[in-house]
Structures are given as structure tokens and as C-alpha cells.
Amino acid sequence: MENDGVVSLENGERSPLLDKSQSSRHFEDNGSEEIDQRSEPQSVTSINKAPPIILAFSFLEGIAFNGIGINLVLYLGSVLHWPISSSAANVSFWGGTTYFTPLLGGLLADTYFGNYRTILISIILYLLGLVIVTLSATIPSLTPPSCDGNSCQPATALQTFVFFSGLYVIAFGTGGIRAALLPFGADQFNEENPIEMRKKVSFFSLFYVCSMSGLLISGTLIVWIQANVSWAIGFGISTFCMALASGGFLLGTSTYKLMMPTGSPLKSLLQVIVATVRKMRVEIPTEPNLLYVVNQEKSNKRRLAHTDEFRLFDKAATISNLEGSNDRAQSSWTLCTVTQVEELKILLRMLPIWVTSVVYTAACTQMNSTFIQQGNAMNTRIGSFTIPAASLSSLGVICVMIWVFIYIRVIAPVIERFTPNGAGLTNLQRMGIGRFTMIIAMLTAGFVETIRLKSVKNGHLINIGWQFPQYFIISGSEVFNYITQLEFFYAQAPDSMRSICTAFALLSTALGNYLSSFIVTVVSAATAGDGNPGWIPDDLNKGHLDYFFYSLAGICTINFCIYAFVARNYRLKQVIEDQRE
């Protein structure tokens, strides 16, 4: 007699399993399916101990990375004596590299090493790079002499090589950690336990807060030490923090729940595509239960329920007459399981969500560019203090922490009381709120700029405190979107691609920055000419930065509408958790 199973949905939602008429046809596997080798938790308390260790690692790693990167352009200019343009270009290229290397780290984690081993390898690279950078700032022969008046001797080829060797070793080290650390931490929670699932949701928020806290400390304390005490000491603190994080991570090894990869996820996706092409003339059966499914006893890999979207790829799981009558005719390059097909469908469904996140980031990154330019054009004194416009980025970090506290302690509990079964907001709903709030943030920034321009015409400057609301709103948008986006990509990704999908979520940040630069360049070129300085001139008092913010609000509105349509029709991943004969 067949027992009822369940299908796992987003945020722990559950629904009855498809009835027997919709269950898939079972065939004995030919051995091509990879086996998921998972080790059980080594102790009952491992789930309680592991996440705090990982959160502490995230915090210290945030200090280490930003302690190197946040002030890098100043080091290249003031110590290595590089031109401003070359310094900015190289910092941008290095920063972009640190967002692309997680793709490599995610691929290695999901295919060969698993998250734990990938983190260990990345730690070694990370520490090696930090040591090289610190030594290059410490050893006199590895830095050029100080400027003599207006005469500055640029760094030699050897000095440049040593320093940048350290930087790019760090880039590859951080790639593995960024891709593997978050999914590794999320793996420590038991998805079958509702209490653990709630803790898991909080874990994503705390992980983001820890990273932001590291940024806050490095952007204040370490930057001050580098500028006023010693670059070597500043870099040394970053190295020490990473060493401390690494030691704590290694000491916690016995508490971790370890999960090994199930083989190459990219190979599996390619097999589905090849099999589909080979069977273009094969007719897809009308009954899903006629599609190919590996006998569950042959594989520990979680099976995915069949969906009707992208039915073309169901051809890969369609059993031809030859394959049905001859087991030897079955091949992973001509016949794939329903789970393999569904994994490809998941990625196709996630793609539009990911694209809208790139556009969202293009607007969010204004906090680190045009917001600062806007603040520099204001009265930066508040009482007896002078507030540098760039320091408001620290205010943004503090606002993120406030928003996380408000959401966890106030918003989430209230919403849970008014939703069925206390489910609260889904990930898709929270990301939608984040995208909608970004529209409000851009409108607020535009409104403030309009007021600023009017005040300039009247002969006085408004106070930089006018920017506080836009920073607070955009920080709330970050909390609803970025934190949830990491959780969403982890939860919805195929089990064998969680690190890769986490890396793609991070990649949207890099692409969003590139898109922002492109938008600014196009707007500047399109609005300037014939004596018109354009919307974003060097002197903002002669431009119309408010028009730019309003335009971004329009782009964000279109982006939100597209997202809302996609999210409304999005089919959540359905995992067949239990089915017994």
C-alpha cells in the first residue's frame, strides 16, 4: 500500500504529493546517476554550535576583506604613486574579479570538493594573499620611497607585481568563501524541523548583518589606522582577523554537518540539453508517470516533482521504444531523469528573477556614488561636527542593522499572526517589497535634490541631514531584497547547485555596478551638449541630478512590474520527500 508523501515548498510550506496517476514511471538505473554521499551530524548539538562559528567567521572575514579593499585606491595613489585614473581602474577591475571568482568557487564546491573543503582551500589562499599584501607594505624594499616635494617615484615592476600578486590571490580566496560559506551555514539546519527552519531564516539575516558589521569596522577603525598610523598595521589587522576566523572555523570542524557533492551539475544540465536535441522528433507522453525516474533505492538524491513548464525538455526524460525494451540502450546522454530535467527548469525559472536583481542593484549602488556626490554639494556640518558625505555609507550599515532588528522583532511576528499557519511573507513577497521600496528611495532622493537645487538658487545650502531618509529607506530595501535573495537562491536552487547559485546571486551585485556605470555614462552623454552641462555635470548646482533619480525611479517601476509578473507565475521547487511502496 502506498503511503502519502509530501512535497516541500518554499519557506517550509507543504502540500499533498501528486496522486498515483501522476507519479513517474520507475526504471532500474544503469549506474550513470551520481550518488549523494552525505554524512549525518556528528552530534545532536552540532546544529546549535555550528551557525555561530560561521557567523563569527563572516564577521571577521568582512573586516579582513574590506580592510584591504575599502581604502585600496588611496594606497595605490599615496604609497605606490599611481595616477588617479590608473588607481581607480585597477581597483574597479580587482573588485569586479572578486565577484566573478565565486563562480569558480561554487563550481568546485558543487562538483568536486564540497563546501567544507572549498572553504579550507580558500582560507589557505586568502591568508597567503593577506600575508603578501601586508609584507609588501611592511618591507621597505617592496614600497617606493616617499615623495620629495612634488617629485614622486612610482612603484617598480617588482613592487607592483608583489602587491598585486597578493591582491589577486585574495580575490581567488574570497571567491571560494563567498560561494561556499553561506550555503555551508544553511546546511547546518534540519529542513524537516519547523523550529530549525525558523532559525534558518534568521541565519540569513544575521549572516548579512555580520558581513555589514565587518564593513562598518573596517570602514572606520582600520581606515583611520591606515591613514593616521600605518598602512602595514592596517593590513596586519586584516590578516590577524582572517587568521582568527580561520582558527575558529577549524576548531569547530567536529560540530559541522558535512555534505559531499553529487557530481558535476553542469554535466547533468548538458545531458538534458543533448538528450532533448537528440529526441526532437520523439513525442512527449501525455501522462507524466510515463517519464523516466531512477528507482529511489538506487539513489539518495532527492527527487523533484514534475512540472508542466518548459515541456520541450521533457523529451529528455521520454522513454523511447528502444530504451523501454533494452536496458543497454539507456544512456545519460539520451535518457535523463525527471529530476535532471526539473533542475534545468528551475534555473530557467530563476533567470528572470536574477535579471531583475541586476537592475535593482544598479539603483541601489547609487548609495555609493551619486548619493555621495549629492551630499558633497550640501552643508556637511551638523551642530559642531562636520559629516563627510562618504561617511553616510556607515549610516547605511547601521540602518541595515536597525531594519533587521525591526523585521525580526516587530514586522515578522505581526505578519505571522495574520497569515495562514503563521507562514508569514514568502521570499518572493519580501523581494517584491524590497524592489518596490527602491522606487520610494529613488523618488525621495530626487525630491531632496529638487529642494537642494531650489535652495542653491536662493543663496543657501540645505543640511546633509536631508539625506538621512533616503539612506534609511534604501537600507530597508536592502534588508527585504538582498537578504531574502540569498535565502531564495539557496532554497530554490537544485541541491547540487546551491553554491553556484549563491555565486550567481552575488554576481548580480557586480553586474548591477557595471549597469549603473553604463546608465550614468549614457545619461551624461545624452543630456549634455550645445552648452548644456547635462544632468550630472562636475558642478551639480548646474545640473539636474533630480531628473536622474526620477528616471531611475521609472526604471525601478518597470523592473518591479516585470518582477511582479514573474513572481506571480513562479512555480516553487517541489521536492518529493517520502514515497514508500
Coordinates of C-alpha atoms in Angstrom, one line a residue:
M1 CA 0.0 0.0 0.0
E2 CA 1.4 3.4 -1.0
N3 CA 1.7 6.0 1.8
D4 CA 1.1 9.6 1.3
G5 CA 4.3 11.7 0.7
V6 CA 4.8 15.4 0.8
V7 CA 6.2 17.9 -1.5
S8 CA 8.5 20.5 0.1
L9 CA 7.8 24.1 -1.0
E10 CA 9.3 27.5 -0.2
N11 CA 9.6 28.5 3.5
G12 CA 8.6 25.1 4.8
E13 CA 5.2 25.1 3.1
R14 CA 3.9 21.6 2.4
S15 CA 1.2 20.2 0.1
P16 CA -0.1 16.7 -0.6
L17 CA 2.0 14.7 -3.0
L18 CA 0.8 14.1 -6.5
D19 CA -1.6 11.2 -6.6
K20 CA -0.6 7.8 -8.0
S21 CA -1.8 8.6 -11.5
Q22 CA 0.7 11.5 -11.6
S23 CA 3.7 9.6 -10.2
S24 CA 6.6 8.9 -12.5
R25 CA 7.4 5.6 -14.1
H26 CA 10.3 3.8 -12.4
F27 CA 13.2 2.1 -14.3
E28 CA 16.3 0.5 -12.9
D29 CA 19.2 2.9 -13.3
N30 CA 22.2 1.9 -15.4
G31 CA 24.6 3.3 -12.9
S32 CA 25.0 6.7 -14.6
E33 CA 23.2 8.5 -11.8
E34 CA 25.6 10.0 -9.2
I35 CA 25.0 9.1 -5.6
D36 CA 24.7 11.8 -2.9
Q37 CA 27.2 11.0 -0.2
R38 CA 26.0 12.8 2.9
S39 CA 27.3 12.4 6.4
E40 CA 24.9 12.7 9.3
P41 CA 25.5 15.3 12.0
Q42 CA 28.2 14.1 14.3
S43 CA 26.4 15.2 17.4
V44 CA 22.9 16.4 18.4
T45 CA 24.3 19.7 19.4
S46 CA 26.2 20.4 16.1
I47 CA 23.3 22.4 14.7
N48 CA 23.4 24.7 17.7
K49 CA 27.1 25.3 17.7
A50 CA 28.0 25.5 14.0
P51 CA 26.0 28.5 12.9
P52 CA 27.5 30.9 15.5
I53 CA 31.0 29.8 14.4
I54 CA 30.1 30.5 10.7
L55 CA 28.6 33.9 11.6
A56 CA 31.7 34.9 13.5
F57 CA 33.8 33.8 10.5
S58 CA 31.6 36.0 8.3
F59 CA 32.1 39.0 10.6
L60 CA 35.9 38.6 10.8
E61 CA 36.3 37.9 7.1
G62 CA 34.3 41.1 6.4
I63 CA 36.8 43.1 8.4
A64 CA 39.7 41.4 6.6
F65 CA 38.4 41.9 3.1
N66 CA 37.1 45.4 3.4
G67 CA 40.3 46.4 5.4
I68 CA 42.1 45.7 2.2
G69 CA 39.6 46.9 -0.4
I70 CA 37.8 49.9 1.0
N71 CA 40.9 52.1 1.1
L72 CA 42.8 50.4 -1.8
V73 CA 42.6 53.3 -4.2
L74 CA 44.2 55.6 -1.7
Y75 CA 47.1 53.2 -1.1
L76 CA 47.8 52.9 -4.8
G77 CA 47.9 56.7 -5.2
S78 CA 49.6 57.7 -2.0
V79 CA 52.1 54.8 -1.5
L80 CA 52.7 53.2 -4.9
H81 CA 52.3 56.7 -6.5
W82 CA 50.0 55.6 -9.3
P83 CA 47.9 58.2 -11.2
I84 CA 44.3 58.6 -10.0
S85 CA 42.8 57.2 -13.2
S86 CA 45.0 54.1 -13.2
S87 CA 44.3 53.5 -9.5
A88 CA 40.6 53.8 -9.9
A89 CA 40.6 51.5 -13.0
N90 CA 42.7 48.8 -11.2
V91 CA 40.6 48.9 -8.1
S92 CA 37.4 48.5 -10.1
F93 CA 38.9 45.6 -12.1
W94 CA 40.1 43.9 -8.9
G95 CA 36.7 44.5 -7.2
G96 CA 34.9 43.0 -10.3
T97 CA 37.2 40.0 -10.1
T98 CA 36.2 39.3 -6.5
Y99 CA 32.6 38.9 -7.7
F100 CA 33.4 36.6 -10.6
T101 CA 35.7 34.2 -8.7
P102 CA 32.8 32.9 -6.6
L103 CA 31.5 31.3 -9.8
L104 CA 34.7 29.2 -9.9
G105 CA 34.5 28.6 -6.2
G106 CA 30.8 27.5 -6.5
L107 CA 31.6 25.1 -9.3
L108 CA 34.5 23.5 -7.4
A109 CA 32.3 23.2 -4.3
D110 CA 29.3 21.7 -6.1
T111 CA 31.3 19.4 -8.3
Y112 CA 34.5 18.2 -6.6
F113 CA 35.3 19.3 -3.0
G114 CA 32.0 20.2 -1.2
N115 CA 31.6 23.4 0.7
Y116 CA 33.8 22.5 3.7
R117 CA 36.9 21.5 1.7
T118 CA 36.4 24.5 -0.6
I119 CA 36.4 26.8 2.4
L120 CA 39.6 25.2 3.7
I121 CA 41.4 25.6 0.4
S122 CA 40.1 29.2 0.1
I123 CA 41.3 30.0 3.6
I124 CA 44.8 29.0 2.6
L125 CA 44.8 31.2 -0.5
Y126 CA 43.2 34.1 1.4
L127 CA 45.8 34.0 4.2
L128 CA 48.6 33.7 1.7
G129 CA 47.3 36.8 -0.2
L130 CA 46.9 38.8 3.0
V131 CA 50.4 38.0 4.2
I132 CA 51.9 39.0 0.8
V133 CA 49.9 42.3 0.9
T134 CA 51.0 43.0 4.5
L135 CA 54.6 42.2 3.8
S136 CA 54.6 44.4 0.7
A137 CA 53.5 47.4 2.9
T138 CA 56.0 46.4 5.7
I139 CA 59.3 45.7 3.9
P140 CA 60.9 49.0 2.7
S141 CA 62.3 47.4 -0.4
L142 CA 58.8 46.5 -1.6
T143 CA 57.4 50.1 -1.4
P144 CA 58.7 53.1 -3.3
P145 CA 60.3 56.0 -1.3
S146 CA 58.1 58.8 0.0
C147 CA 57.5 61.8 -2.3
D148 CA 60.2 64.5 -2.2
G149 CA 58.0 67.6 -2.6
N150 CA 56.1 67.3 -5.9
S151 CA 58.5 64.5 -7.1
C152 CA 57.2 61.0 -6.5
Q153 CA 59.0 57.9 -7.7
P154 CA 56.4 55.3 -8.9
A155 CA 56.5 51.7 -7.8
T156 CA 58.9 49.5 -9.7
A157 CA 57.7 46.5 -11.7
L158 CA 58.7 44.1 -8.8
Q159 CA 56.9 46.2 -6.2
T160 CA 53.8 46.3 -8.3
F161 CA 54.0 42.6 -9.1
V162 CA 54.3 41.5 -5.4
F163 CA 51.5 43.7 -4.2
F164 CA 49.1 42.8 -7.0
S165 CA 50.0 39.1 -6.7
G166 CA 48.7 39.3 -3.1
L167 CA 45.6 41.1 -4.2
Y168 CA 44.6 38.5 -6.8
V169 CA 45.4 35.6 -4.5
I170 CA 43.0 37.2 -2.1
A171 CA 40.5 37.5 -4.9
F172 CA 40.6 33.8 -5.6
G173 CA 40.5 33.0 -1.9
T174 CA 37.4 35.2 -1.3
G175 CA 35.7 33.6 -4.3
G176 CA 35.6 30.2 -2.6
I177 CA 34.5 31.6 0.7
R178 CA 31.7 33.8 -0.8
A179 CA 30.3 30.9 -2.8
A180 CA 30.5 28.2 -0.1
L181 CA 30.3 29.8 3.3
L182 CA 26.6 30.8 3.2
P183 CA 25.2 27.5 1.8
F184 CA 27.5 25.6 4.2
G185 CA 26.0 27.5 7.1
A186 CA 22.5 26.9 5.9
D187 CA 23.2 23.2 5.5
Q188 CA 23.7 23.0 9.3
F189 CA 19.9 23.3 9.9
N190 CA 17.4 20.5 9.7
E191 CA 14.9 21.2 7.0
E192 CA 12.5 18.7 8.5
N193 CA 12.2 20.6 11.7
P194 CA 9.9 23.7 11.7
I195 CA 11.9 25.3 14.6
E196 CA 15.1 24.8 12.7
M197 CA 13.6 26.3 9.6
R198 CA 12.7 29.5 11.5
K199 CA 16.3 29.6 12.8
K200 CA 17.5 29.2 9.3
V201 CA 15.6 32.2 8.1
S202 CA 17.1 34.3 10.9
F203 CA 20.5 32.9 10.0
F204 CA 20.4 34.5 6.5
S205 CA 19.6 37.9 8.2
L206 CA 22.3 37.5 10.8
F207 CA 24.8 36.5 8.1
Y208 CA 24.2 39.7 6.2
V209 CA 24.4 41.8 9.4
C210 CA 27.7 40.2 10.3
S211 CA 29.1 41.0 6.9
M212 CA 27.9 44.6 7.2
S213 CA 29.3 44.9 10.7
G214 CA 32.7 43.9 9.4
L215 CA 32.4 46.6 6.7
L216 CA 31.5 49.1 9.4
I217 CA 34.5 48.4 11.5
S218 CA 36.9 48.3 8.6
G219 CA 35.4 51.5 7.1
T220 CA 36.0 53.4 10.3
L221 CA 38.7 51.9 12.6
I222 CA 41.0 50.2 10.1
V223 CA 40.7 53.1 7.5
W224 CA 41.7 55.6 10.3
I225 CA 44.7 53.4 11.3
Q226 CA 45.8 53.2 7.7
A227 CA 45.5 57.0 7.2
N228 CA 46.9 58.1 10.5
V229 CA 49.2 55.4 11.9
S230 CA 50.5 52.9 9.4
W231 CA 49.3 51.0 6.3
A232 CA 51.3 48.0 7.4
I233 CA 49.5 47.9 10.8
G234 CA 46.1 48.3 9.0
F235 CA 46.8 45.5 6.6
G236 CA 48.2 43.4 9.5
I237 CA 44.9 43.8 11.4
S238 CA 43.1 42.4 8.4
T239 CA 45.5 39.4 8.3
F240 CA 45.1 38.8 12.0
C241 CA 41.2 38.9 11.7
M242 CA 41.3 36.3 8.9
A243 CA 43.8 34.1 10.8
L244 CA 41.5 34.3 13.9
A245 CA 38.5 33.4 11.8
S246 CA 40.3 30.5 10.2
G247 CA 41.4 29.1 13.6
G248 CA 37.9 29.3 14.9
F249 CA 36.5 27.6 11.8
L250 CA 38.9 24.8 12.1
L251 CA 38.3 24.3 15.8
G252 CA 34.6 23.9 15.0
T253 CA 35.1 21.1 12.5
S254 CA 33.7 18.3 14.8
T255 CA 30.4 20.2 15.1
Y256 CA 29.7 20.6 11.3
K257 CA 27.2 18.7 9.3
L258 CA 29.2 17.8 6.1
M259 CA 27.6 17.2 2.7
M260 CA 29.5 15.9 -0.3
P261 CA 28.8 16.9 -3.9
T262 CA 26.7 14.6 -6.1
G263 CA 28.9 15.1 -9.2
S264 CA 29.1 17.7 -11.9
P265 CA 25.8 19.8 -12.0
L266 CA 26.9 21.4 -15.3
K267 CA 27.3 17.9 -16.8
S268 CA 23.8 17.0 -15.7
L269 CA 22.3 20.1 -17.3
L270 CA 24.3 19.5 -20.5
Q271 CA 23.0 15.9 -20.6
V272 CA 19.4 17.2 -20.5
I273 CA 20.1 19.6 -23.4
V274 CA 21.8 17.0 -25.5
A275 CA 19.1 14.4 -24.9
T276 CA 16.4 16.9 -25.8
V277 CA 18.1 17.7 -29.1
R278 CA 18.6 14.1 -29.9
K279 CA 14.9 13.4 -29.3
M280 CA 13.4 16.4 -31.0
R281 CA 11.2 14.0 -33.1
V282 CA 10.1 12.0 -30.1
E283 CA 6.6 12.6 -28.8
I284 CA 6.2 13.6 -25.2
P285 CA 3.7 11.3 -23.4
T286 CA 0.6 13.0 -22.1
E287 CA 0.9 11.2 -18.7
P288 CA 3.8 12.4 -16.5
N289 CA 4.0 9.0 -14.9
L290 CA 5.5 7.6 -18.2
L291 CA 8.6 9.8 -17.9
Y292 CA 11.8 8.2 -16.6
V293 CA 12.6 8.2 -12.9
V294 CA 15.5 6.5 -11.2
N295 CA 14.5 3.9 -8.7
Q296 CA 14.8 5.7 -5.3
E297 CA 16.7 2.7 -3.8
K298 CA 19.4 3.3 -6.4
S299 CA 20.0 6.9 -5.4
N300 CA 20.0 9.0 -2.3
K301 CA 19.4 12.1 -4.4
R302 CA 16.2 14.0 -3.5
R303 CA 13.7 13.7 -6.4
L304 CA 11.9 16.7 -7.8
A305 CA 8.2 16.6 -8.8
H306 CA 7.4 17.0 -12.5
T307 CA 6.1 20.4 -13.7
D308 CA 4.3 21.3 -17.0
E309 CA 6.5 24.4 -17.8
F310 CA 9.2 24.2 -20.5
R311 CA 7.7 20.9 -21.7
L312 CA 10.2 20.7 -24.5
F313 CA 12.8 19.4 -22.1
D314 CA 10.5 16.6 -21.1
K315 CA 11.7 14.9 -24.3
A316 CA 15.0 14.2 -22.4
A317 CA 13.0 12.1 -19.9
T318 CA 10.8 10.5 -22.5
I319 CA 11.4 6.7 -22.8
S320 CA 11.6 5.6 -26.4
N321 CA 10.6 2.1 -27.6
L322 CA 14.3 1.1 -27.9
E323 CA 15.1 2.3 -24.3
G324 CA 11.9 0.7 -22.9
S325 CA 12.8 -2.7 -24.3
N326 CA 16.6 -2.7 -23.9
D327 CA 18.3 -1.5 -20.7
R328 CA 21.6 -1.2 -22.5
A329 CA 20.1 1.4 -24.8
Q330 CA 19.6 3.7 -21.8
S331 CA 22.3 6.4 -21.7
S332 CA 22.6 9.5 -19.6
W333 CA 23.2 11.4 -22.8
T334 CA 20.0 10.2 -24.4
L335 CA 17.7 9.5 -21.4
C336 CA 17.7 11.7 -18.3
T337 CA 15.6 11.5 -15.2
V338 CA 12.7 13.8 -14.3
T339 CA 14.8 15.3 -11.6
Q340 CA 17.6 16.2 -14.0
V341 CA 15.0 17.9 -16.3
E342 CA 13.4 19.7 -13.4
E343 CA 16.8 21.1 -12.3
L344 CA 17.2 22.8 -15.7
K345 CA 13.7 24.1 -15.5
I346 CA 14.4 25.6 -12.0
L347 CA 17.3 27.6 -13.4
L348 CA 15.2 28.8 -16.3
R349 CA 12.5 30.0 -13.9
M350 CA 15.1 31.7 -11.7
L351 CA 16.7 33.6 -14.6
P352 CA 14.2 36.4 -14.9
I353 CA 14.3 36.9 -11.1
W354 CA 18.0 37.2 -11.3
V355 CA 17.9 39.7 -14.2
T356 CA 15.6 42.0 -12.2
S357 CA 18.0 41.8 -9.3
V358 CA 20.8 43.2 -11.6
V359 CA 18.6 46.2 -12.4
Y360 CA 17.7 46.6 -8.7
T361 CA 21.4 46.7 -7.8
A362 CA 22.1 49.4 -10.4
A363 CA 19.7 51.6 -8.5
C364 CA 21.0 50.5 -5.0
T365 CA 24.6 51.3 -5.9
Q366 CA 23.7 55.0 -6.1
M367 CA 24.2 55.0 -2.4
N368 CA 28.0 54.7 -3.0
S369 CA 28.2 57.1 -5.9
T370 CA 25.6 59.8 -6.7
F371 CA 24.3 59.9 -3.1
I372 CA 27.9 60.9 -2.0
Q373 CA 28.2 63.5 -4.8
Q374 CA 24.8 64.9 -3.7
G375 CA 26.0 65.1 -0.1
N376 CA 29.2 66.8 -1.0
A377 CA 27.1 69.6 -2.5
M378 CA 25.3 70.2 0.8
N379 CA 26.2 71.8 4.1
T380 CA 28.0 69.0 5.8
R381 CA 28.0 70.5 9.3
I382 CA 25.6 69.2 11.9
G383 CA 26.0 71.2 15.0
S384 CA 29.7 71.4 15.8
F385 CA 30.5 68.3 13.7
T386 CA 31.5 68.0 10.1
I387 CA 30.0 64.9 8.5
P388 CA 31.8 63.7 5.3
A389 CA 29.3 62.7 2.7
A390 CA 31.2 59.3 2.2
S391 CA 30.7 58.5 5.9
L392 CA 27.0 58.2 5.4
S393 CA 27.7 54.8 4.0
S394 CA 28.4 53.8 7.6
L395 CA 24.9 55.2 8.5
G396 CA 23.5 52.9 5.8
V397 CA 25.1 49.9 7.6
I398 CA 23.7 51.0 10.9
C399 CA 20.3 51.4 9.3
V400 CA 20.5 47.9 7.9
M401 CA 21.1 46.5 11.4
I402 CA 18.1 48.6 12.7
W403 CA 15.9 47.2 9.9
V404 CA 16.9 43.6 10.6
F405 CA 16.0 44.1 14.2
I406 CA 12.7 45.7 13.3
Y407 CA 11.8 43.0 10.9
I408 CA 12.7 40.1 13.1
R409 CA 11.2 41.5 16.3
V410 CA 8.2 43.5 15.0
I411 CA 7.3 43.1 11.4
A412 CA 7.6 39.3 11.0
P413 CA 5.7 38.4 14.2
V414 CA 2.9 40.7 13.3
I415 CA 2.5 39.4 9.8
E416 CA 2.7 35.8 11.0
R417 CA -0.4 36.4 13.2
F418 CA -2.4 37.3 10.1
T419 CA -1.2 34.7 7.6
P420 CA -2.4 31.1 7.4
N421 CA -0.5 28.7 9.7
G422 CA 1.8 31.6 10.7
A423 CA 3.7 31.3 7.5
G424 CA 4.5 35.0 7.2
L425 CA 5.8 36.6 4.0
T426 CA 7.2 34.3 1.3
N427 CA 10.6 35.0 -0.1
L428 CA 9.1 36.3 -3.4
Q429 CA 6.9 38.7 -1.5
R430 CA 9.8 40.0 0.6
M431 CA 11.9 40.6 -2.5
G432 CA 8.9 42.3 -4.1
I433 CA 8.7 44.7 -1.1
G434 CA 12.4 45.4 -1.5
R435 CA 12.1 46.3 -5.2
F436 CA 9.0 48.5 -4.5
T437 CA 10.8 50.3 -1.7
M438 CA 13.7 51.1 -4.0
I439 CA 11.2 53.1 -6.1
I440 CA 10.4 55.1 -3.0
A441 CA 14.1 55.6 -2.2
M442 CA 14.8 57.0 -5.7
L443 CA 11.8 59.3 -5.5
T444 CA 13.0 60.5 -2.1
A445 CA 16.5 61.2 -3.4
G446 CA 15.1 63.1 -6.3
F447 CA 12.8 65.1 -4.1
V448 CA 15.7 66.0 -1.8
E449 CA 17.8 67.1 -4.8
T450 CA 15.0 69.3 -6.1
I451 CA 14.8 71.0 -2.8
R452 CA 18.6 71.4 -2.8
L453 CA 18.7 73.0 -6.2
K454 CA 16.0 75.5 -5.2
S455 CA 17.9 76.3 -2.0
V456 CA 21.1 77.0 -4.1
K457 CA 19.1 79.4 -6.3
N458 CA 18.0 81.2 -3.1
G459 CA 21.7 81.5 -2.0
H460 CA 22.0 78.9 0.8
L461 CA 22.7 75.2 1.2
I462 CA 20.4 72.7 2.8
N463 CA 21.9 70.4 5.5
I464 CA 23.3 66.9 4.8
G465 CA 20.7 65.6 7.3
W466 CA 18.2 65.8 4.5
Q467 CA 19.8 62.7 3.1
F468 CA 19.1 60.6 6.2
P469 CA 15.6 59.5 5.0
Q470 CA 16.8 58.2 1.6
Y471 CA 19.6 56.2 3.3
F472 CA 17.1 54.7 5.8
I473 CA 14.6 53.8 3.1
I474 CA 17.2 52.2 0.8
S475 CA 18.7 50.3 3.8
G476 CA 15.2 48.8 4.4
S477 CA 15.0 47.9 0.7
E478 CA 18.4 46.1 1.1
V479 CA 17.1 44.1 4.0
F480 CA 14.0 43.0 2.2
N481 CA 15.7 42.2 -1.0
Y482 CA 19.4 41.2 -0.6
I483 CA 19.0 39.0 2.5
T484 CA 15.9 37.3 1.0
Q485 CA 17.6 36.9 -2.3
L486 CA 20.4 34.9 -0.8
E487 CA 17.8 32.8 1.0
F488 CA 15.7 32.4 -2.1
F489 CA 18.6 31.3 -4.4
Y490 CA 19.7 28.8 -1.8
A491 CA 16.2 27.4 -1.2
Q492 CA 15.2 27.2 -4.8
A493 CA 18.5 26.0 -6.3
P494 CA 18.9 22.4 -7.2
D495 CA 20.6 20.5 -4.3
S496 CA 23.7 20.0 -6.5
M497 CA 24.0 23.7 -7.4
R498 CA 23.5 25.7 -4.2
S499 CA 27.0 27.1 -4.1
I500 CA 26.9 28.0 -7.8
C501 CA 23.5 29.7 -7.4
T502 CA 24.8 31.6 -4.4
A503 CA 27.7 32.8 -6.5
F504 CA 25.2 34.0 -9.2
A505 CA 23.3 35.9 -6.6
L506 CA 26.5 37.7 -5.7
L507 CA 27.4 38.2 -9.4
S508 CA 24.2 40.3 -9.8
T509 CA 25.9 42.9 -7.5
A510 CA 28.9 43.2 -9.8
L511 CA 26.7 43.4 -12.9
G512 CA 24.5 45.9 -11.2
N513 CA 27.5 48.1 -10.6
Y514 CA 28.5 47.8 -14.3
L515 CA 25.0 48.6 -15.4
S516 CA 24.9 51.7 -13.1
S517 CA 28.1 52.9 -14.7
F518 CA 26.6 52.4 -18.1
I519 CA 23.4 54.2 -17.2
V520 CA 25.4 57.2 -15.8
T521 CA 27.6 57.4 -18.9
V522 CA 24.6 57.2 -21.3
V523 CA 22.6 59.8 -19.3
S524 CA 25.6 62.2 -19.1
A525 CA 26.3 61.9 -22.8
A526 CA 22.6 62.2 -23.9
T527 CA 21.8 65.2 -21.7
A528 CA 25.0 67.2 -22.3
G529 CA 25.9 69.2 -25.4
D530 CA 25.3 72.6 -27.1
G531 CA 26.5 74.4 -24.0
N532 CA 24.1 72.3 -21.8
P533 CA 26.1 70.7 -18.9
G534 CA 23.7 67.8 -18.7
W535 CA 22.0 66.2 -15.7
I536 CA 25.2 65.1 -14.0
P537 CA 28.0 67.7 -14.5
D538 CA 31.0 68.2 -12.3
D539 CA 29.2 71.1 -10.7
L540 CA 25.9 69.6 -9.6
N541 CA 24.5 73.0 -9.0
K542 CA 24.4 73.5 -12.8
G543 CA 22.8 70.1 -13.5
H544 CA 19.7 68.2 -12.7
L545 CA 20.6 65.2 -10.6
D546 CA 17.0 65.1 -9.5
Y547 CA 15.9 64.2 -13.1
F548 CA 18.4 61.3 -13.0
F549 CA 16.9 60.0 -9.7
Y550 CA 13.4 60.3 -11.1
S551 CA 14.5 58.4 -14.2
L552 CA 15.9 55.7 -12.0
A553 CA 12.6 55.6 -10.2
G554 CA 10.9 55.0 -13.5
I555 CA 13.3 52.2 -14.4
C556 CA 12.8 50.6 -11.0
T557 CA 9.0 50.8 -11.5
I558 CA 9.3 49.0 -14.8
N559 CA 11.6 46.5 -13.2
F560 CA 9.1 46.0 -10.3
C561 CA 6.3 45.3 -12.7
I562 CA 8.3 42.7 -14.6
Y563 CA 9.3 41.1 -11.3
A564 CA 5.7 41.1 -10.0
F565 CA 4.5 39.3 -13.2
V566 CA 7.3 36.7 -13.0
A567 CA 6.9 36.2 -9.3
R568 CA 3.1 35.8 -9.6
N569 CA 3.6 33.0 -12.1
Y570 CA 6.6 31.4 -10.4
R571 CA 6.4 27.7 -9.7
L572 CA 8.3 26.9 -6.5
K573 CA 10.6 23.9 -6.3
Q574 CA 8.7 20.8 -5.2
V575 CA 10.8 18.0 -3.6
I576 CA 9.4 14.5 -3.2
E577 CA 10.5 13.8 0.3
D578 CA 8.9 10.5 1.0
Q579 CA 7.2 7.8 -1.1
R580 CA 7.1 4.2 0.0
E581 CA 5.6 1.1 -1.5

